[in-house]
Coordinates of C-alpha atoms in Angstrom, one line a residue:
Chain A
X1 CA 43.3 42.9 54.4
X2 CA 40.8 42.7 57.2
X3 CA 42.1 44.3 60.3
X4 CA 42.2 41.1 62.4
X5 CA 45.2 40.8 64.6
X6 CA 47.3 37.7 63.7
X7 CA 50.6 36.9 65.1
X8 CA 53.6 36.3 62.8
X9 CA 54.5 32.6 63.3
X10 CA 57.4 32.3 60.9
X11 CA 59.6 35.0 59.7
X12 CA 61.9 34.4 56.7
X13 CA 64.5 37.1 56.3
X14 CA 66.8 37.5 53.4
X15 CA 67.4 33.8 53.1
X16 CA 70.1 32.9 50.6
X17 CA 71.1 29.3 50.0
X18 CA 74.0 28.3 47.7
X19 CA 75.2 24.8 46.9
X20 CA 78.8 24.3 46.2
X21 CA 79.1 21.4 43.8
X22 CA 81.7 20.1 41.4
X23 CA 80.4 22.3 38.7
X24 CA 80.5 25.5 40.6
X25 CA 78.0 27.3 42.8
X26 CA 74.3 27.0 42.4
X27 CA 72.1 29.7 44.0
X28 CA 69.0 27.9 45.1
X29 CA 67.5 30.8 47.1
X30 CA 68.4 34.4 46.5
X31 CA 67.1 36.6 49.2
X32 CA 63.7 35.2 50.2
X33 CA 61.5 37.3 52.5
X34 CA 58.2 36.0 53.8
X35 CA 56.1 36.2 56.9
X36 CA 53.7 33.3 57.8
X37 CA 51.0 34.1 60.3
X38 CA 49.9 31.8 63.1
X39 CA 47.4 29.2 61.9
X40 CA 47.9 30.3 58.3
X41 CA 47.8 27.9 55.4
X42 CA 50.4 28.9 52.9
X43 CA 51.1 27.1 49.6
X44 CA 54.3 27.6 47.6
X45 CA 54.1 27.0 43.9
X46 CA 56.8 27.3 41.2
X47 CA 58.5 25.4 38.5
X48 CA 60.8 22.6 39.5
X49 CA 64.2 23.8 40.5
X50 CA 62.9 27.1 41.9
X51 CA 64.1 26.3 45.3
X52 CA 60.8 25.6 47.0
X53 CA 62.0 22.4 48.6
X54 CA 65.2 24.1 49.6
X55 CA 63.1 26.7 51.4
X56 CA 61.2 24.0 53.3
X57 CA 64.4 22.2 54.2
X58 CA 65.8 25.5 55.6
X59 CA 62.6 26.0 57.7
X60 CA 62.8 22.4 58.9
X61 CA 66.4 22.9 59.9
X62 CA 67.6 20.2 57.7
X63 CA 69.6 22.6 55.6
X64 CA 71.4 25.7 56.8
X65 CA 70.9 29.0 55.0
X66 CA 74.1 30.4 53.5
X67 CA 73.0 33.8 54.8
X68 CA 69.8 35.3 56.2
X69 CA 67.7 33.9 59.0
X70 CA 64.4 32.3 59.8
X71 CA 62.5 32.9 63.0
X72 CA 59.8 30.8 64.7
X73 CA 57.9 32.9 67.3
X74 CA 60.8 35.3 67.2
X75 CA 63.3 32.6 67.9
X76 CA 66.0 31.9 65.4
X77 CA 65.7 28.5 63.7
X78 CA 68.8 26.4 64.2
X79 CA 68.6 22.7 63.4
X80 CA 65.5 20.6 63.5
X81 CA 62.8 20.9 66.2
X82 CA 59.8 18.9 67.1
X83 CA 57.6 22.0 67.0
X84 CA 58.1 21.8 63.2
X85 CA 56.7 18.6 61.7
X86 CA 57.6 17.6 58.2
X87 CA 55.8 15.4 55.7
X88 CA 57.9 14.3 52.7
X89 CA 56.8 13.4 49.2
X90 CA 58.4 10.0 49.4
X91 CA 56.4 9.2 52.7
X92 CA 59.7 8.3 54.4
X93 CA 58.0 5.7 56.6
X94 CA 60.3 3.3 58.5
X95 CA 59.7 0.1 56.5
X96 CA 60.7 -2.2 59.4
X97 CA 58.1 -0.7 61.7
X98 CA 54.4 -1.2 61.7
X99 CA 51.9 1.7 61.2
X100 CA 51.5 2.2 65.0
X101 CA 55.3 2.0 65.6
X102 CA 55.9 4.6 62.9
X103 CA 53.3 7.0 64.4
X104 CA 54.7 6.3 67.9
X105 CA 58.2 7.3 66.9
X106 CA 57.9 11.0 67.7
X107 CA 56.3 10.6 71.2
X108 CA 59.0 7.9 71.9
X109 CA 61.7 10.4 71.1
X110 CA 60.2 12.6 73.7
X111 CA 60.7 9.6 76.1
X112 CA 57.0 9.4 77.0
X113 CA 55.9 6.2 78.6
X114 CA 55.0 3.5 76.1
X115 CA 51.3 3.4 77.0
X116 CA 51.0 7.1 76.4
X117 CA 52.8 6.8 73.1
X118 CA 50.4 4.1 72.0
X119 CA 47.4 6.2 73.0
X120 CA 48.7 9.2 71.1
X121 CA 49.5 7.1 68.1
X122 CA 46.0 5.4 68.1
X123 CA 44.3 8.8 68.2
X124 CA 46.1 10.0 65.1
X125 CA 45.8 6.7 63.3
X126 CA 42.1 7.1 63.9
X127 CA 42.2 10.6 62.6
X128 CA 43.5 9.4 59.2
X129 CA 41.1 6.4 59.3
X130 CA 43.7 3.6 59.4
X131 CA 42.5 1.9 62.6
X132 CA 42.4 -1.4 60.9
X133 CA 45.9 -1.2 59.7
X134 CA 47.6 -0.4 62.9
X135 CA 49.8 -3.5 62.8
X136 CA 50.5 -3.5 59.0
X137 CA 53.9 -2.8 57.6
X138 CA 54.3 0.0 55.1
X139 CA 54.9 -2.4 52.2
X140 CA 51.3 -3.7 52.7
X141 CA 49.8 -0.2 52.2
X142 CA 48.9 1.8 49.1
X143 CA 50.6 5.1 48.4
X144 CA 47.6 7.1 49.8
X145 CA 47.6 5.1 53.0
X146 CA 51.3 5.5 53.4
X147 CA 51.0 9.3 53.2
X148 CA 48.1 9.2 55.7
X149 CA 50.4 7.4 58.1
X150 CA 53.1 10.0 57.5
X151 CA 50.6 12.7 58.2
X152 CA 49.5 10.9 61.4
X153 CA 53.1 10.5 62.4
X154 CA 53.8 14.3 62.0
X155 CA 50.6 15.1 63.9
X156 CA 51.5 12.7 66.8
X157 CA 54.4 15.0 67.7
X158 CA 51.8 17.8 68.1
X159 CA 53.9 20.3 66.1
X160 CA 53.0 24.0 65.9
X161 CA 53.9 24.1 62.3
X162 CA 53.5 21.5 59.5
X163 CA 55.9 21.6 56.7
X164 CA 54.7 19.6 53.7
X165 CA 57.0 18.9 50.7
X166 CA 54.7 18.0 47.8
X167 CA 53.0 15.4 50.0
X168 CA 50.5 14.3 47.4
X169 CA 52.7 14.6 44.4
X170 CA 53.2 10.9 44.0
X171 CA 49.5 10.0 44.3
X172 CA 46.8 9.4 41.6
X173 CA 44.2 12.1 41.1
X174 CA 41.4 10.5 43.1
X175 CA 43.6 9.7 46.1
X176 CA 45.0 13.1 45.9
X177 CA 41.6 14.7 45.9
X178 CA 40.6 12.6 48.9
X179 CA 43.7 13.5 50.9
X180 CA 43.3 17.2 50.1
X181 CA 39.8 17.1 51.5
X182 CA 40.9 15.3 54.6
X183 CA 43.8 17.7 55.1
X184 CA 41.4 20.7 54.8
X185 CA 39.1 19.2 57.4
X186 CA 42.0 18.5 59.7
X187 CA 43.4 22.0 59.3
X188 CA 40.0 23.6 59.9
X189 CA 39.8 21.6 63.1
X190 CA 43.3 21.8 64.4
X191 CA 44.4 25.1 62.8
X192 CA 48.1 24.4 62.7
X193 CA 50.3 26.7 60.7
X194 CA 50.8 24.9 57.3
X195 CA 53.6 25.5 54.9
X196 CA 52.7 23.4 51.9
X197 CA 54.8 23.0 48.8
X198 CA 53.2 21.8 45.5
X199 CA 53.6 22.2 41.8
X200 CA 49.9 21.7 41.3
X201 CA 48.2 25.1 41.1
X202 CA 44.7 23.6 41.6
X203 CA 45.9 22.1 44.9
X204 CA 47.5 25.3 46.0
X205 CA 44.3 27.4 45.4
X206 CA 42.1 24.8 47.0
X207 CA 44.1 24.6 50.2
X208 CA 45.8 27.9 50.9
X209 CA 44.9 31.2 52.3
X210 CA 47.8 32.6 50.5
X211 CA 49.7 31.3 47.5
X212 CA 53.4 32.2 47.2
X213 CA 54.7 32.0 43.6
X214 CA 58.4 31.5 43.3
X215 CA 60.5 32.3 40.3
X216 CA 63.4 30.2 39.3
X217 CA 67.1 30.6 39.0
X218 CA 67.9 32.1 41.4
X219 CA 64.9 31.3 43.5
X220 CA 63.0 34.2 44.9
X221 CA 59.4 35.1 45.6
X222 CA 57.7 36.6 42.6
X223 CA 54.3 37.3 44.0
X224 CA 52.0 36.4 46.9
X225 CA 48.3 36.0 46.1
X226 CA 45.5 36.1 48.7
X227 CA 43.0 33.3 48.2
X228 CA 39.8 35.0 49.3
X229 CA 37.6 32.0 49.1
X230 CA 35.9 31.2 52.4
X231 CA 36.4 28.0 54.3
X232 CA 35.1 25.3 54.7
X233 CA 36.3 24.3 51.2
X234 CA 36.0 20.9 49.5
X235 CA 36.4 19.5 46.0
X236 CA 33.2 21.4 45.0
X237 CA 35.1 24.6 45.6
X238 CA 36.9 23.9 42.4
X239 CA 33.7 24.9 40.5
X240 CA 33.6 28.3 42.2
X241 CA 34.1 31.1 39.6
X242 CA 36.5 32.9 42.0
X243 CA 38.5 29.7 42.3
X244 CA 38.8 29.4 38.5
X245 CA 39.8 33.0 38.2
X246 CA 42.6 32.8 40.8
X247 CA 43.7 29.5 39.4
X248 CA 44.0 30.9 35.9
X249 CA 45.9 33.9 37.2
X250 CA 48.4 31.9 39.2
X251 CA 48.7 29.2 36.6
X252 CA 49.8 31.8 34.0
X253 CA 52.4 33.2 36.2
X254 CA 53.8 29.8 37.0
X255 CA 53.8 28.9 33.4
X256 CA 55.7 32.0 32.5
X257 CA 58.3 31.0 35.0
X258 CA 58.4 27.5 33.6
X259 CA 59.1 29.0 30.2
X260 CA 61.9 31.2 31.7
X261 CA 63.5 28.1 33.1
X262 CA 63.4 26.3 29.8
X263 CA 65.1 29.1 28.0
Chain B
X1 CA 40.3 -27.2 18.7
X2 CA 42.4 -24.3 19.7
X3 CA 41.7 -25.1 23.3
X4 CA 44.1 -24.0 26.0
X5 CA 47.2 -25.9 26.0
X6 CA 47.5 -28.2 28.9
X7 CA 49.9 -26.6 31.3
X8 CA 51.8 -28.9 33.4
X9 CA 52.7 -27.3 36.6
X10 CA 55.8 -28.7 38.3
X11 CA 56.4 -27.8 41.9
X12 CA 59.8 -26.6 43.0
X13 CA 60.3 -29.7 45.0
X14 CA 59.8 -31.9 42.0
X15 CA 62.2 -29.7 40.0
X16 CA 64.8 -30.2 42.7
X17 CA 64.3 -33.9 42.5
X18 CA 64.7 -33.8 38.7
X19 CA 67.8 -31.8 39.0
X20 CA 69.2 -34.2 41.5
X21 CA 68.5 -37.2 39.2
X22 CA 70.1 -35.5 36.3
X23 CA 73.2 -34.9 38.4
X24 CA 73.2 -38.5 39.5
X25 CA 73.0 -39.6 35.8
X26 CA 75.9 -37.3 34.8
X27 CA 77.9 -38.6 37.8
X28 CA 77.2 -42.2 36.8
X29 CA 78.3 -41.5 33.2
X30 CA 81.5 -40.0 34.4
X31 CA 82.1 -42.9 36.7
X32 CA 81.9 -45.5 33.9
X33 CA 84.2 -43.6 31.6
X34 CA 87.7 -45.1 31.5
X35 CA 89.6 -41.9 32.4
X36 CA 86.8 -40.0 34.1
X37 CA 86.0 -43.0 36.3
X38 CA 89.3 -42.7 38.1
X39 CA 88.5 -39.2 39.3
X40 CA 84.7 -39.6 39.7
X41 CA 83.9 -43.0 41.3
X42 CA 80.1 -43.5 41.7
X43 CA 78.1 -43.1 44.9
X44 CA 78.6 -46.5 46.5
X45 CA 82.4 -46.3 46.1
X46 CA 82.4 -42.8 47.6
X47 CA 80.3 -44.0 50.4
X48 CA 82.8 -46.9 51.0
X49 CA 85.6 -44.4 51.0
X50 CA 84.0 -42.2 53.6
X51 CA 83.3 -45.3 55.7
X52 CA 87.0 -46.1 55.6
X53 CA 87.7 -42.6 56.9
X54 CA 85.3 -43.1 59.7
X55 CA 87.1 -46.4 60.6
X56 CA 90.4 -44.5 60.6
X57 CA 88.8 -42.1 63.1
X58 CA 89.4 -39.3 60.7
X59 CA 86.1 -38.1 59.3
X60 CA 84.5 -36.8 62.5
X61 CA 87.6 -35.1 63.8
X62 CA 88.2 -33.5 60.3
X63 CA 84.7 -32.2 60.3
X64 CA 84.9 -30.8 63.8
X65 CA 88.3 -29.3 63.3
X66 CA 87.2 -27.5 60.1
X67 CA 84.0 -26.3 61.6
X68 CA 85.8 -24.9 64.6
X69 CA 88.2 -23.1 62.3
X70 CA 85.3 -21.8 60.2
X71 CA 83.3 -20.6 63.2
X72 CA 86.3 -18.9 64.8
X73 CA 87.6 -17.3 61.6
X74 CA 84.1 -16.3 60.6
X75 CA 83.2 -15.0 64.0
X76 CA 86.4 -12.9 64.2
X77 CA 85.7 -11.7 60.6
X78 CA 82.2 -10.7 61.5
X79 CA 83.1 -9.0 64.8
X80 CA 85.7 -6.9 63.1
X81 CA 84.0 -6.2 59.7
X82 CA 80.9 -4.8 61.4
X83 CA 82.5 -1.9 63.2
X84 CA 85.0 -1.3 60.4
X85 CA 82.2 -1.0 57.9
X86 CA 80.6 1.7 60.1
X87 CA 83.9 3.5 60.5
X88 CA 84.3 3.5 56.8
X89 CA 80.8 4.8 56.2
X90 CA 81.1 7.5 58.8
X91 CA 84.7 8.7 58.4
X92 CA 86.0 9.5 54.9
X93 CA 89.7 9.2 55.8
X94 CA 89.1 5.6 57.1
X95 CA 87.4 4.7 53.9
X96 CA 89.8 6.4 51.6
X97 CA 92.8 4.6 53.2
X98 CA 91.3 1.2 53.7
X99 CA 88.9 0.5 50.9
X100 CA 91.5 0.3 48.1
X101 CA 93.5 -2.2 50.0
X102 CA 90.6 -4.4 50.8
X103 CA 89.7 -4.4 47.1
X104 CA 93.4 -5.2 46.2
X105 CA 93.8 -8.1 48.6
X106 CA 90.3 -9.5 47.9
X107 CA 91.4 -10.3 44.4
X108 CA 94.4 -12.4 45.5
X109 CA 93.6 -16.1 46.0
X110 CA 94.1 -16.9 49.7
X111 CA 96.1 -19.9 48.7
X112 CA 98.9 -17.6 47.5
X113 CA 99.6 -15.9 50.8
X114 CA 98.6 -18.9 53.0
X115 CA 102.3 -19.9 53.4
X116 CA 103.2 -16.4 54.6
X117 CA 100.7 -16.7 57.4
X118 CA 102.0 -20.1 58.4
X119 CA 105.6 -18.9 58.4
X120 CA 104.5 -16.0 60.6
X121 CA 102.2 -17.9 63.0
X122 CA 103.6 -21.4 62.9
X123 CA 101.6 -24.6 62.3
X124 CA 98.4 -25.5 64.0
X125 CA 94.9 -24.0 64.1
X126 CA 96.0 -20.3 64.4
X127 CA 97.0 -19.8 60.7
X128 CA 93.8 -21.5 59.5
X129 CA 91.7 -19.2 61.6
X130 CA 93.6 -16.1 60.7
X131 CA 93.3 -16.9 57.0
X132 CA 89.6 -17.4 57.2
X133 CA 89.3 -14.3 59.3
X134 CA 91.1 -12.2 56.6
X135 CA 88.9 -13.5 53.8
X136 CA 85.6 -13.3 55.6
X137 CA 86.5 -9.9 56.9
X138 CA 87.1 -8.4 53.5
X139 CA 83.9 -9.8 52.0
X140 CA 81.7 -8.8 54.8
X141 CA 83.3 -5.4 55.4
X142 CA 82.7 -4.3 51.8
X143 CA 79.1 -5.7 51.7
X144 CA 78.0 -4.0 55.0
X145 CA 79.8 -0.8 54.1
X146 CA 77.9 -0.5 50.8
X147 CA 74.7 -1.3 52.8
X148 CA 75.2 1.6 55.2
X149 CA 76.0 3.9 52.4
X150 CA 72.8 3.0 50.6
X151 CA 70.5 3.9 53.5
X152 CA 67.7 6.2 52.3
X153 CA 68.7 9.6 53.6
X154 CA 65.0 10.7 53.8
X155 CA 64.5 8.2 56.6
X156 CA 67.3 9.8 58.6
X157 CA 65.8 13.2 57.9
X158 CA 62.4 12.0 58.9
X159 CA 63.7 10.6 62.2
X160 CA 65.6 13.8 62.8
X161 CA 62.6 16.1 62.4
X162 CA 60.7 13.8 64.8
X163 CA 63.2 14.6 67.5
X164 CA 65.7 11.7 67.2
X165 CA 69.3 12.4 68.3
X166 CA 72.4 10.6 66.9
X167 CA 72.1 7.6 69.2
X168 CA 68.4 7.2 68.3
X169 CA 69.2 7.4 64.7
X170 CA 71.9 4.7 65.0
X171 CA 69.8 2.2 66.8
X172 CA 66.4 3.0 65.3
X173 CA 67.3 3.8 61.7
X174 CA 70.9 2.9 60.7
X175 CA 71.0 -0.5 62.3
X176 CA 67.6 -1.9 61.2
X177 CA 68.2 -0.5 57.7
X178 CA 71.5 -2.3 57.6
X179 CA 70.2 -5.7 58.7
X180 CA 69.4 -6.9 55.2
X181 CA 73.0 -6.1 54.2
X182 CA 74.4 -7.7 57.3
X183 CA 72.6 -10.9 56.5
X184 CA 73.8 -10.8 52.9
X185 CA 77.3 -10.3 54.3
X186 CA 76.9 -13.3 56.6
X187 CA 75.9 -15.4 53.7
X188 CA 78.8 -14.3 51.6
X189 CA 81.1 -14.6 54.6
X190 CA 80.2 -18.1 55.3
X191 CA 80.7 -19.0 51.7
X192 CA 84.1 -17.3 51.7
X193 CA 85.0 -19.2 54.9
X194 CA 84.3 -22.5 53.2
X195 CA 86.1 -21.7 50.0
X196 CA 89.1 -20.6 52.0
X197 CA 89.1 -23.8 53.9
X198 CA 91.4 -25.6 51.5
X199 CA 93.9 -22.8 51.5
X200 CA 93.6 -22.3 55.3
X201 CA 94.4 -26.0 55.9
X202 CA 97.0 -26.3 53.1
X203 CA 100.0 -26.1 55.3
X204 CA 100.5 -27.3 58.8
X205 CA 97.0 -28.2 59.8
X206 CA 96.7 -31.5 61.8
X207 CA 93.1 -32.3 60.8
X208 CA 90.4 -30.8 58.8
X209 CA 88.4 -31.4 55.6
X210 CA 90.7 -29.3 53.5
X211 CA 93.9 -30.8 55.0
X212 CA 92.5 -34.4 54.4
X213 CA 91.6 -33.7 50.8
X214 CA 95.2 -32.8 50.2
X215 CA 96.6 -35.9 51.9
X216 CA 94.2 -38.2 50.2
X217 CA 95.5 -36.6 47.0
X218 CA 98.9 -38.0 47.6
X219 CA 97.6 -41.5 47.9
X220 CA 95.2 -41.2 45.0
X221 CA 92.2 -42.2 47.3
X222 CA 89.7 -40.5 45.0
X223 CA 86.8 -42.3 46.7
X224 CA 87.2 -40.6 50.0
X225 CA 88.4 -37.4 48.4
X226 CA 85.2 -37.0 46.4
X227 CA 83.3 -37.8 49.5
X228 CA 85.0 -35.0 51.4
X229 CA 84.4 -32.5 48.5
X230 CA 80.7 -33.3 48.4
X231 CA 80.6 -33.0 52.2
X232 CA 82.0 -29.4 52.0
X233 CA 79.3 -28.7 49.4
X234 CA 76.6 -30.0 51.6
X235 CA 77.8 -28.0 54.6
X236 CA 77.8 -24.9 52.4
X237 CA 74.2 -25.6 51.2
X238 CA 72.9 -26.2 54.7
X239 CA 74.5 -22.9 56.0
X240 CA 73.0 -21.0 53.1
X241 CA 69.5 -22.5 53.7
X242 CA 69.9 -21.5 57.4
X243 CA 70.9 -17.9 56.6
X244 CA 68.0 -17.7 54.1
X245 CA 65.6 -18.7 56.8
X246 CA 67.0 -16.2 59.3
X247 CA 66.9 -13.5 56.5
X248 CA 63.3 -14.2 55.7
X249 CA 62.4 -13.9 59.3
X250 CA 64.3 -10.7 60.0
X251 CA 63.6 -8.8 56.8
X252 CA 60.0 -9.7 56.1
X253 CA 59.3 -5.9 56.2
X254 CA 61.2 -5.4 52.9
X255 CA 59.4 -4.5 49.7
X256 CA 59.3 -7.6 47.5
X257 CA 62.3 -8.2 45.5
X258 CA 62.5 -10.2 42.3
X259 CA 63.2 -13.9 42.6

């Protein structure tokens, strides 16, 4: 690694998460350790059921770890916090609110004056290019547009960390590519710490500085791969020989894990 | 030769008219039958019957009396069902204790226990209102409760991570997400109130559409009786159209449903 000084933003220490259901105990995470640096873009890949969403939920404060701890800037994470924005795969827009009302939600929860909330909302709606849809309801938008609104809504709270749970998983290939490019651009400008979960290895290698491969049952980190492809990146990066090399390597590991799960 | 078949498009309004005419025809056929005619006199006779009731100063007071009972019983039902539904959704013991009994009583015809209410509360409007209250409460409570339980948990999570506290979540997420179910409950509740009317006014009421239908029964005045029955149907239809309109206005944000 280059000797640049980068602060640890998120520290995940020995996190174990068990679920107690009717059919006994499921271990979703079994001792996960990971440091995420400030402004870093980390992608987590792994077969479904490897606990990657659980890990995100623990970081978001939506689930409590059975044991182990997470720290943000050295402070123990307990419960949700506005410094950690979350983007969900299912968009989770409030259907009874217009685009601008959705994006304003976070600032409103901070009890900012209405005019200021609107101003902030407009800024981020513009960032995702939906100025003309400010007063539309979610049902009038396509999947890609909905996810743009969700991203704008997360940004409007000015979080220090963005937690994204397969945000593009439900989109078609073209929309997905477009949103990846947009996200890269935004990240290069705003440099927020991004923790991004995906099952798409292409997506992970394209976006991330580091890709975390998780193994399933019980979920733990198998390997962390540095993606040494310089930014700015875009869809053309996918033709880079280094990209293909890394992608093949990671893909093989994930596929082995998938086969493990199927056994 | 194999040209497109001519498609005749009939608008909904025309269909409604056709349906109305078909019903009129069936009604007419019934009215000229020897036996059926006694129970189903045709429109002019029914109209005459209702006119007689107006002359007896009965129709208007019956209508007002019933509507007052319906409004009071439904109002009480709504005001109690709404908080109870939330309590059931939030507190498992409340649900576990109450839900089975709501489902048990719901299946018993109100007519069966109406006398018990009258014996308890005496004659007059009170037992009618209480009976309608019980029936509308059960219907609406169950409907709203299931609505609250069906709220998409991701929305609550999304609000939480954006900094919403419990009060914010109630007013900004739970309540608006429940509105469609509350409106469905209102529709079902109103319908329950009308169907309970006869039972509610079966014993001891001094006026009312339901009470009048029973008294007309003893004098075999089928003309007026059928008129009253149709009147209840019309009131029900109008109320349902009204709730539809309100529903469309308040829940236009919903993804399109079939139908």
